[in-house]
Short mmCIF file of C-alpha atoms in Angstrom, two decimals:
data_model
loop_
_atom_site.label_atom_id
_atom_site.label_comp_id
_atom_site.label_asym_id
_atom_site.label_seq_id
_atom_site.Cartn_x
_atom_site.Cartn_y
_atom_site.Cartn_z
CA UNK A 1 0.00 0.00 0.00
CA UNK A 2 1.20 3.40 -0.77
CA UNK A 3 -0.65 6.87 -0.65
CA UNK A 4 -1.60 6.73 -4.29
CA UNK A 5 -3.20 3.83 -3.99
CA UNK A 6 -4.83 4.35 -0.74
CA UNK A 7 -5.94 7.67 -1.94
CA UNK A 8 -7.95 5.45 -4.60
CA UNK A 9 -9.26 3.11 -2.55
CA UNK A 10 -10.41 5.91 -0.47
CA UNK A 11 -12.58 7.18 -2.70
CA UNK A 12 -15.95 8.37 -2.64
CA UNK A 13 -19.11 10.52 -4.44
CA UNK A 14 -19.01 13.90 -2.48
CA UNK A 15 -22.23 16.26 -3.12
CA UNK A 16 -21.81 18.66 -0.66
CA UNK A 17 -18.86 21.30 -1.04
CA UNK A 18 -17.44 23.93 0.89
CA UNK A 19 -18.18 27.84 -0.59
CA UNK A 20 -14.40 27.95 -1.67
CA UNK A 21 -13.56 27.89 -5.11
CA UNK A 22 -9.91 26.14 -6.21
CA UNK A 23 -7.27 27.89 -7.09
CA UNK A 24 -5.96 27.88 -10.38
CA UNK A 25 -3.00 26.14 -9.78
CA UNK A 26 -5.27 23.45 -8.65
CA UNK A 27 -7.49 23.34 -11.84
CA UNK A 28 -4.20 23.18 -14.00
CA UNK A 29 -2.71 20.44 -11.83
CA UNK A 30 -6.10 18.20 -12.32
CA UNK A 31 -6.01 19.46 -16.16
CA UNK A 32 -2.48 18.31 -16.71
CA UNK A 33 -3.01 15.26 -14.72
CA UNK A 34 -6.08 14.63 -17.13
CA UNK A 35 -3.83 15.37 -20.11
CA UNK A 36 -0.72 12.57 -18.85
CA UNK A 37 -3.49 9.93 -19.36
CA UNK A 38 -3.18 7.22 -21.88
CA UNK A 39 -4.50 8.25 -25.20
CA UNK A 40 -5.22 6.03 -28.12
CA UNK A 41 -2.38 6.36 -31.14
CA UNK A 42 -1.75 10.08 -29.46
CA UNK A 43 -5.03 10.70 -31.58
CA UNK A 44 -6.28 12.98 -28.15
CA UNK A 45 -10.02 12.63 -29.11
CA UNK A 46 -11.53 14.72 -25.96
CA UNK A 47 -11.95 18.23 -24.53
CA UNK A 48 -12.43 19.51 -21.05
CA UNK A 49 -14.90 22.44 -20.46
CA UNK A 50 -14.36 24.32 -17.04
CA UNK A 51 -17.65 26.11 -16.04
CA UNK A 52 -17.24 29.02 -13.67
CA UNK A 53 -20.34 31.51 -15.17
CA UNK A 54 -22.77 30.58 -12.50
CA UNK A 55 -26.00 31.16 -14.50
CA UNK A 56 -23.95 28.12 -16.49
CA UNK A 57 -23.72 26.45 -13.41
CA UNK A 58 -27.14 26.89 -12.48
CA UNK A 59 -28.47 26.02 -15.97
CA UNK A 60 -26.26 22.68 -15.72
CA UNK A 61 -27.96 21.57 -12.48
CA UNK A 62 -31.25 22.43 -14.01
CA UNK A 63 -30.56 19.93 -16.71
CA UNK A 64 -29.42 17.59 -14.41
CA UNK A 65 -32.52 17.16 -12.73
CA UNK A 66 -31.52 20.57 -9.92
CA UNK A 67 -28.79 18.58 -8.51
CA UNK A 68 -27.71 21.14 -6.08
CA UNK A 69 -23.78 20.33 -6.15
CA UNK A 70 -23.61 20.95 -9.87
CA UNK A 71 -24.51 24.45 -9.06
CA UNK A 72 -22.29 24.86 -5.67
CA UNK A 73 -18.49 23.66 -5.98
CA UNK A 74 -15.14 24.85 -6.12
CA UNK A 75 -14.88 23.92 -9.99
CA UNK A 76 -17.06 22.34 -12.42
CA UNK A 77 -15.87 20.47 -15.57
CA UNK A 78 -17.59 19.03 -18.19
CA UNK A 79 -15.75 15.99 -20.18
CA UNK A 80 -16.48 16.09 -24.08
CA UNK A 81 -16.16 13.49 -26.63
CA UNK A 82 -14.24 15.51 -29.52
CA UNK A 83 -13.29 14.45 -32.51
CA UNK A 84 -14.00 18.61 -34.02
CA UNK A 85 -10.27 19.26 -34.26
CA UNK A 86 -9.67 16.49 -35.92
CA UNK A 87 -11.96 17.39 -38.58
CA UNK A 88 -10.04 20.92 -38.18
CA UNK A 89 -6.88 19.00 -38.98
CA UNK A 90 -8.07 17.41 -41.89
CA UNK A 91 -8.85 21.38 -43.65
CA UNK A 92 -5.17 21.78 -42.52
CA UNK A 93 -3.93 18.56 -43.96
CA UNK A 94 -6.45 18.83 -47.20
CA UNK A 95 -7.41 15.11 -46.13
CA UNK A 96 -10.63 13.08 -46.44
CA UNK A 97 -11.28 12.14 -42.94
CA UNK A 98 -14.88 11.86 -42.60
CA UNK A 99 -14.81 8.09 -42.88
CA UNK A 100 -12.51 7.82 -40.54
CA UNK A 101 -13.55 10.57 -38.40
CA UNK A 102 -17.48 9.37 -38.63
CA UNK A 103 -16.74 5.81 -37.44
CA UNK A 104 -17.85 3.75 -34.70
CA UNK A 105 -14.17 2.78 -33.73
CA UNK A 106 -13.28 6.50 -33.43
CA UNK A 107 -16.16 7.32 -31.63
CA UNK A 108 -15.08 4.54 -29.25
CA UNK A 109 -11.84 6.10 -28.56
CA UNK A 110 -13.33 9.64 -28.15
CA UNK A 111 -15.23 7.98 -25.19
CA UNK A 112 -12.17 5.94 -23.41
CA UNK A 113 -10.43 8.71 -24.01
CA UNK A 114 -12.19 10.96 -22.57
CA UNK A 115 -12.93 8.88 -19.73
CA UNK A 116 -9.26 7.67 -18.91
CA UNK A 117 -8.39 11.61 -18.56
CA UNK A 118 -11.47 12.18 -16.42
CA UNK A 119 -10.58 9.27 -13.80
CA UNK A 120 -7.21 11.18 -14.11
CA UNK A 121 -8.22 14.32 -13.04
CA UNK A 122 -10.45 12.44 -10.21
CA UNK A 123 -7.23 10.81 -8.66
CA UNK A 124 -5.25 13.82 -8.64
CA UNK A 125 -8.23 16.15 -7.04
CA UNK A 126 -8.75 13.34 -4.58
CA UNK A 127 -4.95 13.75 -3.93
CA UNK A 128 -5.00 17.13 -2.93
CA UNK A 129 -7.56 16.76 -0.56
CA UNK A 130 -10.54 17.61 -2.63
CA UNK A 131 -13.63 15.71 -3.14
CA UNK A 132 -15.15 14.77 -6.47
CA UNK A 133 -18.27 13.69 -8.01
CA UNK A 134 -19.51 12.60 -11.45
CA UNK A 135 -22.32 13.82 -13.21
CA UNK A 136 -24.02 12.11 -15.78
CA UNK A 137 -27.29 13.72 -15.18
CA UNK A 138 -26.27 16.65 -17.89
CA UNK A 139 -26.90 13.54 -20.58
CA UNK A 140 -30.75 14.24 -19.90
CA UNK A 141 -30.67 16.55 -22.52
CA UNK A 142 -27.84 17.05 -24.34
CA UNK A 143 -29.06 19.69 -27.05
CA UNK A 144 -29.07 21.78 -23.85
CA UNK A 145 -26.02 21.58 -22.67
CA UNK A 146 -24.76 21.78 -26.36
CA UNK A 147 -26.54 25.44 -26.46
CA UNK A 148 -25.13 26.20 -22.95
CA UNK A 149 -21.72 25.46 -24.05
CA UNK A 150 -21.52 25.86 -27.34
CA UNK A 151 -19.55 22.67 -28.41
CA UNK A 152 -19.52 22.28 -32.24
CA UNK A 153 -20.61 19.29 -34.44
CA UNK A 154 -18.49 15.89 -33.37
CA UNK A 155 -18.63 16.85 -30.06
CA UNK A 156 -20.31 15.10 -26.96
CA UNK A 157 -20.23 16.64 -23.60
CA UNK A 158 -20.29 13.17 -21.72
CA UNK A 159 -20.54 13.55 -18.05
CA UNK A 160 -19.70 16.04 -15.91
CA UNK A 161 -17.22 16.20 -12.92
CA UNK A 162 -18.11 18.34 -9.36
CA UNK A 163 -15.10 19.12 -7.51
CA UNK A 164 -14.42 20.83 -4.45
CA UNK A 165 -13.69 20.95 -0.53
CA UNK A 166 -16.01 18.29 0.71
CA UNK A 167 -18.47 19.57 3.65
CA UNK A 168 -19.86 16.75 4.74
CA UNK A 169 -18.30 12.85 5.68
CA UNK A 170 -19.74 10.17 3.26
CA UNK A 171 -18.95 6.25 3.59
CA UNK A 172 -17.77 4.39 1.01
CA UNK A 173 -19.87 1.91 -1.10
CA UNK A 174 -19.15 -1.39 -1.08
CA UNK A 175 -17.77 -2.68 -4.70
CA UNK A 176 -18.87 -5.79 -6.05
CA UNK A 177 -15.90 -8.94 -4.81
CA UNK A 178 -13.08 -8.86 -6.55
CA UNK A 179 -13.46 -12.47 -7.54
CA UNK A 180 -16.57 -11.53 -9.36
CA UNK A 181 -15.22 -8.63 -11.58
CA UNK A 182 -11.30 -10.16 -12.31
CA UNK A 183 -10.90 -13.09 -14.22
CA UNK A 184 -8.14 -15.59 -15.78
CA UNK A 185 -7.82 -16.35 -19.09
CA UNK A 186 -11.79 -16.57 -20.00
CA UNK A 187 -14.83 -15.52 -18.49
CA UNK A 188 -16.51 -16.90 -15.76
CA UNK A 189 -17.73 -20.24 -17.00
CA UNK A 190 -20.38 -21.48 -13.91
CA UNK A 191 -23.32 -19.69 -13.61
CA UNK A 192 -24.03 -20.61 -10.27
CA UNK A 193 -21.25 -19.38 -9.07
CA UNK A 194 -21.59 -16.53 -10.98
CA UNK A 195 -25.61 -16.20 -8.89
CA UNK A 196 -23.60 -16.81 -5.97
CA UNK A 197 -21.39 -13.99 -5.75
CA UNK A 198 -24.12 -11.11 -6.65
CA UNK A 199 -26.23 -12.95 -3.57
CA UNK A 200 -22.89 -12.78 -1.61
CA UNK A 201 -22.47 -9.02 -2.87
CA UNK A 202 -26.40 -8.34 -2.34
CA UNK A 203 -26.04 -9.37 1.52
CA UNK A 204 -23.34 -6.99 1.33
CA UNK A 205 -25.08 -3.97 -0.10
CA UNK A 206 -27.98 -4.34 2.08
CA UNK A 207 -25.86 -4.63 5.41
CA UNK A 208 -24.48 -0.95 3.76
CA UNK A 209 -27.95 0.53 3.66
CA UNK A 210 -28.97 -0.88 6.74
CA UNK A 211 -26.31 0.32 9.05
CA UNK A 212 -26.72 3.83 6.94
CA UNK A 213 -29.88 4.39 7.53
CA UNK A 214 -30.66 2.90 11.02
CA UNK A 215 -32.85 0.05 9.22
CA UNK A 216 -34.85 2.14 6.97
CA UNK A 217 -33.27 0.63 3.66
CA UNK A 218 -31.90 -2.68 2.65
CA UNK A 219 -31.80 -2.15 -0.70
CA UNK A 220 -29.98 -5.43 -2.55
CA UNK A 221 -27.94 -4.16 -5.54
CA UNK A 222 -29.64 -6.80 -8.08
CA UNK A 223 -33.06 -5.38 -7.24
CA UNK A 224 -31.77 -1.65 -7.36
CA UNK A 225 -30.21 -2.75 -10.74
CA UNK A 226 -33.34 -4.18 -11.89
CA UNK A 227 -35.62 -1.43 -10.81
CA UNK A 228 -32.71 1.17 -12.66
CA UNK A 229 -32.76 -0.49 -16.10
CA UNK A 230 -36.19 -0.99 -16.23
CA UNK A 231 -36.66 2.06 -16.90
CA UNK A 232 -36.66 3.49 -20.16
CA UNK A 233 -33.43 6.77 -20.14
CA UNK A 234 -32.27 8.98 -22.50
CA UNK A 235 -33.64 6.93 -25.52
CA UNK A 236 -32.87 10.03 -27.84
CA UNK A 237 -29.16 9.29 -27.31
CA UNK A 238 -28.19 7.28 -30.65
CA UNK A 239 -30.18 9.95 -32.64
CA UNK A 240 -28.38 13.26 -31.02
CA UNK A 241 -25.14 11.19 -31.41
CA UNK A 242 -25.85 10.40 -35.09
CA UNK A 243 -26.73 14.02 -35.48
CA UNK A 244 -23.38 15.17 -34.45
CA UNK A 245 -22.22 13.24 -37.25
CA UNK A 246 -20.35 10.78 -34.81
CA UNK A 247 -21.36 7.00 -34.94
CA UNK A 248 -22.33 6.57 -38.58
CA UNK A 249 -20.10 4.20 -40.28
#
């Protein structure tokens, strides 16, 4: 064990910050530390978006369905999907890239990419003391957010990321068994084990709630699942996508 890895394991979704916004030292250290992440072929394929206009801010929330600590943090970012300079480089380079550009594999990078630099920017905030939380409520309407932030065609804001001096203690949630998630060589073969191990993992999660809440939840994480994905979100998602001319070959 060392501190970066106990700062990881430490980890958990703060929505309550302190009225103290970071310094900007601090938002170029998590910006830089975003930018050392792996990147696929050095193609780059994301952008970061720091919002600090507070009618933004509150406008993001909004979208998010008025989730307070979108509004109230010491920075807000918003992690984009962006393959526009690339089509920017192409004018440059008098190259056909559309194809290219346009594809489903591209578009796949765009989103690891943009992810592996967010979950950079998490550790290092988290390093420094700071308290973080994703936000994938501004997906609930992304010709919204396009409009608040003016991102261009073959763009995607993706999620955003709350960060800040936490104000409040929060546990941490219980992951799913190691065992369950890591495997050798193939995937887990034996269904019943397989049922075994989310029953395991469900005693676990409801324990979690119950000590939480003094016994007024016991939610199992199969049911919550259930309950989640039954429901019918963000349907219009391949059609905006599509629309910003990402996703199409």
């Amino acid at each position: 064990m060392n501190k970066v890895i106990e700062s990881i394991l430490n980890h958990r979704s703060v929505r309550s910050f302190k009225n103290k916004a970071l310094e900007r030292e601090q938002i170029e250290a998590i910006v830089k530390s975003a930018q050392a992440a792996s990147t696929s072929s050095f193609i780059q394929a994301y952008s970061i978006i720091g919002v600090t206009d507070q009618k933004k801010k509150d406008k993001l929330s909004e979208i998010a369905g008025n989730q307070a600590y979108v509004a109230a943090n010491g920075h807000f970012f918003v992690f984009c999907a962006d393959l526009h300079r690339h089509k920017v480089l192409a004018e440059m380079e008098n190259a056909d890239l559309n194809d290219s550009i346009e594809s489903t594999e591209k578009f796949m990078v765009a989103l690891i990419d943009a992810a592996l630099a967010a979950q950079n920017a998490a550790v290092a905030a988290e390093s420094m003391g700071l308290g973080i939380c994703y936000i994938g409520g501004i997906r609930n309407d992304l010709e919204a957010v396009k409009e608040v932030l003016k991102t261009p065609e073959h763009v995607i804001p993706l999620f955003g990321m709350a960060v800040g001096y936490p104000d409040q203690e929060t546990d941490i949630k219980p992951r799913l068994a190691m065992e369950h998630v890591y495997m050798e060589n193939e995937y887990q073969q034996d269904e019943s084990l397989y049922e075994k191990q989310l029953q395991d993992y469900n005693e676990t999660t409801s324990q979690y709630y119950r000590e939480r809440t003094g016994g007024k939840r016991e939610d199992t994480w199969t049911g919550q699942m259930a309950k989640m994905l039954g429901r019918k979100s963000r349907m219009y998602m391949k059609g905006f996508v599509e629309k910003q001319n990402l996703n199409k070959k």
